[in-house]
Coordinates of C-alpha atoms in Angstrom, one line a residue:
M1 CA 102.2 119.3 26.4
T2 CA 104.1 121.7 24.1
P3 CA 107.7 121.5 22.8
Q4 CA 110.5 122.9 24.9
S5 CA 113.9 123.7 23.6
T6 CA 116.9 122.4 25.6
S7 CA 117.4 126.0 26.9
G8 CA 114.1 125.7 28.7
R9 CA 114.9 122.5 30.5
L10 CA 114.3 122.0 34.2
A11 CA 116.9 123.2 36.6
A12 CA 119.1 120.6 38.3
G13 CA 117.6 119.1 41.4
V14 CA 114.6 117.3 40.0
A15 CA 114.4 114.1 42.0
A16 CA 115.8 111.0 40.4
A17 CA 112.7 109.2 41.3
A18 CA 110.8 111.3 38.9
L19 CA 112.7 109.7 36.0
L20 CA 110.2 106.8 35.7
A21 CA 106.6 106.3 36.4
A22 CA 105.9 103.6 38.9
G23 CA 105.9 100.2 37.4
A24 CA 107.1 101.5 34.0
A25 CA 109.7 99.6 32.1
M26 CA 112.2 101.0 29.7
A27 CA 114.9 99.6 27.6
I28 CA 116.2 96.2 26.6
G29 CA 119.9 96.4 26.1
T30 CA 121.0 96.5 22.5
A31 CA 124.7 96.8 22.7
A32 CA 127.1 94.0 23.3
P33 CA 130.2 93.1 25.4
A34 CA 133.6 92.8 23.8
H35 CA 134.9 89.4 22.8
G36 CA 136.3 87.5 25.7
E37 CA 135.0 89.9 28.3
P38 CA 132.5 89.0 31.0
A39 CA 128.9 89.4 30.2
R40 CA 128.0 91.4 33.3
A41 CA 126.8 94.8 32.1
T42 CA 124.8 97.8 33.0
L43 CA 121.7 97.9 30.7
V44 CA 120.9 101.3 29.4
G45 CA 118.5 102.2 26.6
E46 CA 119.2 99.3 24.2
T47 CA 122.9 99.0 24.9
L48 CA 124.9 96.7 27.0
I49 CA 127.5 98.5 29.2
K50 CA 130.1 96.0 30.2
G51 CA 131.9 95.9 33.4
A52 CA 129.1 96.8 35.8
S53 CA 126.1 95.2 37.4
P54 CA 122.8 95.7 35.7
A55 CA 121.5 99.2 36.6
M56 CA 117.7 99.7 36.9
L57 CA 116.2 103.0 35.9
G58 CA 112.8 101.8 37.2
R59 CA 110.9 98.6 37.6
G60 CA 111.6 96.6 34.5
V61 CA 113.5 99.5 32.9
V62 CA 116.9 98.8 31.6
S63 CA 119.0 100.1 28.7
T64 CA 120.9 98.2 26.1
L65 CA 123.8 100.3 25.0
D66 CA 126.9 98.2 24.5
I67 CA 130.1 100.1 25.1
A68 CA 133.4 98.3 25.2
P69 CA 136.3 99.3 27.5
A70 CA 139.3 100.7 25.7
P71 CA 142.9 101.5 26.5
S72 CA 143.7 105.1 27.1
A73 CA 145.1 105.4 23.6
P74 CA 146.1 103.2 20.6
R75 CA 149.4 101.6 21.0
E76 CA 152.4 103.4 19.7
G77 CA 152.7 103.1 16.0
A78 CA 149.1 102.2 15.4
R79 CA 147.5 104.1 12.5
T80 CA 144.4 106.2 12.8
M81 CA 141.7 106.2 10.1
Q82 CA 143.6 109.1 8.5
G83 CA 146.7 106.8 8.4
T84 CA 148.9 108.9 10.7
A85 CA 150.9 107.5 13.6
T86 CA 149.5 108.1 17.1
P87 CA 151.4 108.8 20.3
P88 CA 151.5 106.2 23.1
A89 CA 149.4 108.3 25.4
G90 CA 146.3 110.5 25.0
P91 CA 142.6 110.1 24.2
V92 CA 141.3 107.1 22.2
V93 CA 141.1 107.8 18.4
P94 CA 139.3 105.7 15.8
V95 CA 141.6 103.1 14.1
P96 CA 140.8 101.1 11.0
P97 CA 139.6 97.5 11.2
S98 CA 143.0 96.1 10.3
Q99 CA 144.4 97.7 13.6
C100 CA 141.6 96.4 15.8
P101 CA 143.1 93.0 16.6
Q102 CA 146.3 94.5 17.7
L103 CA 144.7 97.1 20.0
Y104 CA 141.6 95.3 21.3
N105 CA 142.2 91.6 20.7
T106 CA 139.1 91.4 18.5
T107 CA 137.7 92.3 15.1
G108 CA 135.6 95.3 14.3
C109 CA 136.5 99.0 14.7
Y110 CA 134.2 100.0 11.8
G111 CA 133.2 103.5 10.9
P112 CA 130.9 104.9 8.2
P113 CA 133.4 104.3 5.4
Q114 CA 133.2 100.5 6.0
I115 CA 129.5 100.2 7.0
N116 CA 128.2 102.5 4.2
H117 CA 130.3 100.7 1.6
A118 CA 129.2 97.3 2.8
Y119 CA 125.5 98.2 2.5
G120 CA 125.9 100.2 -0.7
V121 CA 124.9 103.5 1.0
D122 CA 128.0 105.3 -0.2
R123 CA 126.8 104.8 -3.8
L124 CA 123.4 106.5 -2.9
H125 CA 125.2 109.4 -1.4
R126 CA 127.2 110.0 -4.6
R127 CA 123.9 110.0 -6.5
G128 CA 122.5 112.7 -4.2
L129 CA 120.3 110.5 -2.0
T130 CA 121.3 111.8 1.5
G131 CA 117.9 112.1 3.2
K132 CA 117.5 115.8 2.3
G133 CA 114.0 117.1 3.2
R134 CA 113.1 114.1 5.4
T135 CA 113.0 113.7 9.2
V136 CA 113.9 111.0 11.7
A137 CA 112.8 111.3 15.3
I138 CA 114.5 109.6 18.3
P139 CA 112.6 109.4 21.6
I140 CA 115.2 109.0 24.4
C141 CA 115.6 109.3 28.2
L142 CA 117.0 112.4 30.0
H143 CA 118.9 115.5 28.7
N144 CA 122.3 115.3 27.2
P145 CA 123.9 118.8 27.2
H146 CA 126.9 117.6 25.2
L147 CA 124.9 116.0 22.3
R148 CA 125.5 118.7 19.7
K149 CA 129.2 118.8 20.5
D150 CA 129.5 115.0 20.3
V151 CA 127.7 114.8 17.0
A152 CA 129.8 117.7 15.5
T153 CA 133.0 115.9 16.5
Y154 CA 131.7 112.7 14.9
S155 CA 130.7 114.5 11.7
R156 CA 134.0 116.4 11.3
H157 CA 136.0 113.2 11.8
W158 CA 134.2 111.2 9.2
G159 CA 133.8 114.1 6.7
L160 CA 130.0 114.3 7.1
P161 CA 128.1 117.6 6.8
P162 CA 126.9 119.2 10.1
A163 CA 123.8 117.5 11.4
D164 CA 120.4 119.2 11.1
L165 CA 119.6 118.5 14.7
E166 CA 116.6 119.7 16.8
V167 CA 116.2 118.8 20.4
L168 CA 112.8 118.9 22.0
Q169 CA 111.7 118.0 25.5
Y170 CA 108.5 116.2 26.4
G171 CA 107.5 116.8 30.0
Q172 CA 110.0 117.3 32.9
V173 CA 113.5 116.2 31.7
P174 CA 116.4 116.2 34.2
T175 CA 119.9 116.4 32.9
A176 CA 121.7 113.0 32.9
D177 CA 124.1 112.6 35.8
P178 CA 127.5 111.5 34.4
G179 CA 128.3 109.7 37.7
D180 CA 125.2 107.5 37.4
P181 CA 125.9 104.6 35.0
G182 CA 122.2 104.2 34.0
Q183 CA 121.8 107.9 33.3
A184 CA 125.1 108.3 31.6
G185 CA 124.0 105.3 29.4
C186 CA 120.8 107.2 28.4
A187 CA 122.9 110.2 27.4
A188 CA 125.4 108.0 25.5
E189 CA 122.5 106.3 23.7
A190 CA 121.2 109.6 22.4
A191 CA 124.6 110.4 20.9
V192 CA 125.0 106.9 19.3
D193 CA 121.5 107.0 17.9
V194 CA 121.9 110.4 16.3
Q195 CA 125.3 109.5 14.8
S196 CA 124.0 106.2 13.4
V197 CA 121.2 108.0 11.6
H198 CA 123.4 110.9 10.4
A199 CA 126.0 108.5 8.9
I200 CA 123.4 106.8 6.7
A201 CA 121.2 109.9 5.9
P202 CA 123.6 112.9 6.4
A203 CA 121.2 115.6 5.1
A204 CA 118.1 114.3 7.0
K205 CA 116.7 116.4 9.9
I206 CA 117.0 114.5 13.2
I207 CA 114.7 115.4 16.1
V208 CA 115.7 114.1 19.5
V209 CA 112.8 114.0 21.9
E210 CA 114.1 113.9 25.4
T211 CA 111.8 112.5 28.2
G212 CA 112.0 111.9 31.9
G213 CA 112.7 108.2 31.0
G214 CA 109.5 106.3 31.9
L215 CA 108.2 103.8 29.4
D216 CA 104.9 105.6 29.2
E217 CA 106.6 108.9 28.6
M218 CA 108.9 107.6 25.9
V219 CA 106.0 105.9 24.1
S220 CA 103.8 109.0 24.5
A221 CA 106.5 111.1 23.0
I222 CA 106.2 109.2 19.8
G223 CA 102.6 110.2 19.4
W224 CA 103.4 113.8 20.5
V225 CA 106.2 114.5 18.1
T226 CA 104.4 113.0 15.1
R227 CA 101.5 115.3 15.9
H228 CA 103.7 118.4 16.1
R229 CA 106.2 117.6 13.4
R230 CA 106.2 115.9 10.1
V231 CA 108.2 112.7 10.8
D232 CA 109.2 110.1 8.3
A233 CA 110.6 107.6 10.7
I234 CA 110.8 106.9 14.4
T235 CA 113.7 104.8 15.8
A236 CA 113.6 103.4 19.3
S237 CA 116.7 101.8 20.8
W238 CA 114.9 100.7 23.9
G239 CA 112.2 98.3 25.0
I240 CA 110.8 95.9 27.5
S241 CA 110.3 92.2 27.7
E242 CA 106.8 91.2 26.8
A243 CA 106.8 88.9 29.8
N244 CA 107.2 92.0 32.1
F245 CA 103.5 92.9 31.4
P246 CA 101.9 89.7 32.9
E247 CA 104.4 89.8 35.7
Q248 CA 103.4 93.4 36.5
A249 CA 99.6 92.6 36.1
G250 CA 100.1 89.5 38.4
R251 CA 98.2 87.3 36.0
E252 CA 99.6 85.0 33.4
G253 CA 98.8 86.0 29.8
D254 CA 97.5 89.4 30.8
Y255 CA 98.8 91.9 28.3
R256 CA 96.3 94.6 29.0
P257 CA 99.0 96.9 30.4
L258 CA 100.7 96.6 27.0
T259 CA 97.5 97.2 25.1
R260 CA 96.9 100.5 27.0
L261 CA 100.3 101.7 25.9
R262 CA 99.8 101.3 22.1
G263 CA 97.7 104.4 21.4
P264 CA 100.7 106.7 20.5
L265 CA 102.1 104.0 18.2
K266 CA 98.7 103.7 16.4
A267 CA 98.4 107.4 16.1
A268 CA 101.9 107.7 14.6
H269 CA 101.2 104.8 12.2
R270 CA 98.0 106.5 11.0
R271 CA 100.0 109.6 10.3
G272 CA 102.3 107.7 7.9
T273 CA 105.4 107.5 10.1
T274 CA 107.6 104.4 9.7
L275 CA 108.1 102.9 13.2
I276 CA 111.4 101.1 13.9
A277 CA 112.7 99.5 17.0
S278 CA 115.7 97.4 18.1
S279 CA 115.0 93.8 19.1
G280 CA 117.2 93.5 22.1
N281 CA 120.6 92.0 23.0
W282 CA 119.8 88.9 25.1
G283 CA 118.8 86.3 22.5
P284 CA 115.5 84.6 22.9
T285 CA 114.8 85.9 26.4
G286 CA 115.0 89.1 28.4
P287 CA 115.3 90.5 31.9
N288 CA 112.5 90.1 34.5
L289 CA 110.6 93.1 35.8
A290 CA 113.1 93.7 38.6
G291 CA 116.0 93.3 36.3
T292 CA 117.6 90.7 38.6
A293 CA 117.5 87.7 36.3
F294 CA 116.6 86.6 32.8
Y295 CA 113.4 84.6 32.2
D296 CA 114.0 80.9 31.7
F297 CA 111.6 80.8 28.8
P298 CA 111.4 82.7 25.5
T299 CA 110.1 86.2 25.3
V300 CA 110.6 89.1 22.9
A301 CA 111.0 92.8 23.3
W302 CA 108.3 95.4 22.8
P303 CA 107.8 97.8 21.0
A304 CA 109.9 95.8 18.4
S305 CA 107.4 92.9 18.7
D306 CA 104.4 95.2 17.9
P307 CA 102.9 94.5 14.4
L308 CA 103.0 98.2 13.7
V309 CA 106.8 98.3 14.2
T310 CA 109.7 97.2 12.0
A311 CA 111.8 95.1 14.3
V312 CA 115.5 95.3 13.6
G313 CA 117.9 92.5 14.8
G314 CA 121.6 92.2 14.8
T315 CA 124.1 90.6 12.5
R316 CA 127.9 90.2 12.4
V317 CA 129.7 91.7 9.4
H318 CA 133.3 90.8 8.3
L319 CA 134.8 93.8 6.5
T320 CA 138.2 95.1 5.3
D321 CA 139.4 98.7 5.8
T322 CA 137.6 99.6 2.5
G323 CA 134.3 97.9 3.6
R324 CA 134.6 94.9 1.4
R325 CA 133.0 91.7 2.8
T326 CA 135.5 88.9 3.5
A327 CA 132.8 86.4 4.6
P328 CA 128.9 86.2 4.6
D329 CA 127.1 88.1 7.3
Q330 CA 125.9 86.0 10.2
V331 CA 123.3 86.1 12.9
W332 CA 124.8 87.9 15.9
D333 CA 125.5 85.4 18.6
D334 CA 128.5 86.5 20.7
E335 CA 129.7 84.5 23.7
G336 CA 128.8 85.7 27.2
G337 CA 125.0 85.7 27.0
V338 CA 124.6 88.4 24.3
A339 CA 122.9 87.7 20.9
T340 CA 120.2 89.3 18.8
G341 CA 116.8 89.4 20.3
A342 CA 114.3 87.4 18.3
G343 CA 111.4 85.0 18.8
L344 CA 107.6 84.7 18.8
S345 CA 105.3 87.3 20.4
A346 CA 103.0 86.1 23.1
A347 CA 101.0 89.3 23.0
F348 CA 100.3 89.6 19.2
R349 CA 99.0 87.2 16.6
R350 CA 100.5 86.8 13.2
P351 CA 99.9 90.0 11.1
A352 CA 98.8 89.7 7.5
Y353 CA 102.2 90.6 6.1
Q354 CA 103.6 87.5 7.7
R355 CA 101.1 85.1 6.2
H356 CA 103.6 83.8 3.7
V357 CA 106.0 82.8 6.5
A358 CA 103.4 81.1 8.6
S359 CA 105.5 77.9 8.4
V360 CA 108.1 79.7 10.6
V361 CA 105.9 81.9 12.8
G362 CA 102.8 79.8 13.2
D363 CA 99.9 82.0 14.4
R364 CA 102.1 84.5 16.3
R365 CA 103.9 87.7 15.3
G366 CA 107.5 86.8 14.5
S367 CA 110.3 89.2 15.5
V368 CA 112.6 90.3 13.8
D369 CA 111.8 91.7 10.4
I370 CA 115.3 92.7 9.1
A371 CA 118.8 92.7 10.6
L372 CA 121.9 94.9 10.4
N373 CA 125.3 95.0 12.1
G374 CA 125.3 94.8 15.9
A375 CA 127.8 92.2 17.0
G376 CA 130.4 92.6 19.7
T377 CA 133.0 91.4 17.3
A378 CA 132.0 94.0 14.8
R379 CA 131.8 97.1 16.9
E380 CA 131.5 100.6 15.4
W381 CA 133.1 103.9 16.4
F382 CA 130.9 106.7 18.0
N383 CA 131.7 109.8 20.0
S384 CA 130.2 110.5 23.4
T385 CA 131.1 112.8 26.3
Y386 CA 129.1 110.6 28.6
N387 CA 130.7 107.2 29.2
P388 CA 128.9 104.8 31.6
L389 CA 132.0 102.7 32.1
A390 CA 134.1 103.4 35.2
G391 CA 137.6 104.8 34.5
Q392 CA 137.0 105.5 30.8
Q393 CA 137.6 108.8 29.2
P394 CA 134.9 110.7 27.3
G395 CA 135.2 110.7 23.5
W396 CA 135.5 107.9 21.1
I397 CA 133.9 104.6 22.1
R398 CA 133.3 101.2 20.4
V399 CA 129.7 100.2 20.5
A400 CA 127.6 97.1 19.5
G401 CA 124.1 95.9 19.9
T402 CA 120.8 96.3 18.1
S403 CA 121.0 99.9 19.3
I404 CA 123.2 100.6 16.4
A405 CA 121.1 98.5 14.0
A406 CA 117.7 100.2 14.3
P407 CA 118.9 103.8 13.6
K408 CA 120.6 102.6 10.5
M409 CA 117.3 101.3 9.2
A410 CA 115.7 104.6 10.0
G411 CA 118.4 106.3 7.9
I412 CA 117.7 104.0 5.0
V413 CA 113.9 104.8 5.3
A414 CA 114.9 108.5 5.1
L415 CA 116.8 107.9 1.9
A416 CA 113.8 106.1 0.4
A417 CA 111.4 108.8 1.5
Q418 CA 113.6 111.4 -0.3
R419 CA 113.5 109.2 -3.4
A420 CA 109.7 108.9 -3.1
G421 CA 109.1 112.5 -2.2
R422 CA 106.8 111.4 0.6
P423 CA 106.6 109.4 3.9
L424 CA 106.7 105.7 3.3
G425 CA 104.5 104.6 6.2
D426 CA 104.4 100.9 7.0
I427 CA 107.2 99.1 5.1
H428 CA 106.4 95.5 6.1
R429 CA 104.6 94.6 2.9
V430 CA 107.6 95.5 0.8
L431 CA 110.1 93.6 3.0
Y432 CA 108.0 90.5 3.0
S433 CA 107.3 90.5 -0.7
A434 CA 110.6 88.7 -1.4
P435 CA 112.6 87.7 1.8
G436 CA 116.3 87.5 1.1
S437 CA 115.9 88.6 -2.5
A438 CA 118.6 90.4 -4.5
R439 CA 115.7 92.2 -6.2
L440 CA 115.1 94.0 -2.9
G441 CA 118.8 94.5 -2.3
L442 CA 118.7 91.9 0.5
T443 CA 120.8 88.9 1.2
D444 CA 119.8 85.8 3.1
L445 CA 121.5 84.8 6.3
T446 CA 121.9 81.1 6.8
T447 CA 124.3 80.7 9.7
G448 CA 124.1 81.6 13.4
T449 CA 121.6 81.2 16.2
N450 CA 120.5 83.5 19.0
T451 CA 120.6 80.9 21.8
A452 CA 121.7 82.7 25.0
N453 CA 121.2 82.9 28.7
G454 CA 120.2 79.3 29.1
V455 CA 117.3 79.5 26.7
T456 CA 117.4 77.7 23.3
G457 CA 117.0 80.2 20.5
Y458 CA 116.3 80.2 16.8
G459 CA 118.7 79.4 14.0
A460 CA 119.2 81.0 10.7
R461 CA 117.8 79.1 7.7
R462 CA 117.1 79.7 4.0
G463 CA 114.4 82.3 3.5
Y464 CA 112.7 84.0 6.4
D465 CA 113.9 83.1 9.9
L466 CA 113.3 84.7 13.3
P467 CA 116.8 85.9 14.2
S468 CA 117.4 87.7 10.8
G469 CA 114.0 88.2 9.4
V470 CA 114.0 88.8 5.7
G471 CA 117.8 89.1 5.8
T472 CA 120.2 92.0 5.7
V473 CA 121.0 94.8 3.3
R474 CA 123.4 94.1 0.5
D475 CA 122.4 96.8 -2.0
A476 CA 120.7 99.8 -0.3
G477 CA 120.0 101.2 -3.8
R478 CA 117.7 98.4 -4.7
L479 CA 116.0 98.4 -1.3
V480 CA 115.5 102.2 -1.5
N481 CA 114.0 101.9 -4.9
A482 CA 111.6 99.1 -3.7
L483 CA 110.5 101.1 -0.6
A484 CA 110.0 104.3 -2.6
A485 CA 107.8 102.5 -5.2
R486 CA 105.4 101.0 -2.6

C-alpha cells in the first residue's frame, strides 16, 4: 500500500462492516468516567465514554476514550483559564482547576500549563527542547475531517504553535459517522492523541495514520508508516485483552493469533522506533471477545504487554492552577470499575530488562513500565468536534484514561530524541536502570491499587510495582537527559 492524503479518501458509502476484519479486536478503553457517575460507558479506542452501553466496533474491538459529560456552559461568574467571566449560556470553555469542583463536582480540569509544569516539561520548552526535527506517529481508526481544525483551536487557546500535522491513510478508510458513538469515539481519540503529543512536544511532526479500524490494519499501519517515514515514536491508545486470543482460537493458552500479529512491531522496533501503548482502563482485567462482560480473572492489554512496547499506565495528580503538586501522585483507581490496566502477561515471558524486578513479576512480562496522569478525578481539557456522548455539544471536553497518558510519553521521547539528535529506539533499559529514582527524574508511587470489576488487582509499593511500573515523571529534564544518553 502507498500513502494517501485525506483528500484522496474513499467516498462516503463504504459499508460499516468493512471497518474491521472478521475476528479482529481493537481498543481497550483508556479514558475514565467522572467521579460519582455510573461506570456504563461506550468503549472507543482507549477511552471510556460514559453514559452509553459498550459499543463494539468488531469482535473484541472496543475503544477506551473517557469523555465526561458537561453542562452546556460554565456557571455564571466562573472564570476561564484567561481569568474572564463567562456568560451563563453558550459552549463549554476550559476553566482552571480551582473552578472544577464548582462546575463539575470533582477535581481536575487540567490543561497544558498545569500538566507541563508538574512534569517539568515547561522548563524544557524554555530551554528550546520542543521536539523540533523529531516525529511521532499515531495509528488510529477511521477518518476525522475536523482533526486539523480541532488541533488548531486547542493550540490557539493554550498559546502553542501550529501543529506540524500530516494525515495519511492506510487502506480503505471511511469517514467517522458522528451519529455512531463508536465511530465518533475513534475520531475523538485522534484529536485527543494529537493534542496530547503536541502539548508536550509542540515542534515535533505528528503523523496520523488513519485505518479502517481492524486490529490487524492498525498494527500493520505501524510497520507501514515506519517503513515510509522516519518515525521516532509510535503511540497507540488502543488494544485488546490478551485473553481474547485464546478465546478466539478456541483453545486455552493458545496465543498463536497474537504471535502472527507481531511482525509490524518487530519491524518498527528494528528500525529504531520507540513503541508506546496505553495499558487500559479496567484494572487487572478486560472485556471478553464479544465485549459483553469482563473476564473474572486477570488479563492485560496488548500491545502494551508486548516486551517491545513501553506500557504506560495511569496515575492521579493533585495540582493547583499553577501546576504545583498538593499531594503525592497515586495509582489511578477511581470508583465505578475504572482503574489503570496492569498485571502479568500470560503470552510473554519476563524480558531481560525486567530481570532486576523478578521478585515482582516472576517469570512473566510485567505491565506497566511507567505511568502518567489519567484519572477520572484529574481530567484534562481537549477540543473535539466529534463527541460520542449523546446531547453534548462539540468543542471542549474533559478526558481521562490511559489514552491521555501514552501520548504524553511519546512527546517526552520526542524531546529526548531532539536532545540526542537521533531516534532512541527501545527505552526499557534506561527506565529499569533505577526505578523511582530522582536521578532519572522519576518519583515512586506508593499508594493506590488497580482492583476493579470484581478482580483483585495489584497495589503500589516501594520500588517497581505493576500498576505504576518504575514510577511517574517528576523532572522531565533529567529523564530526557538519561534517555538521550542511552
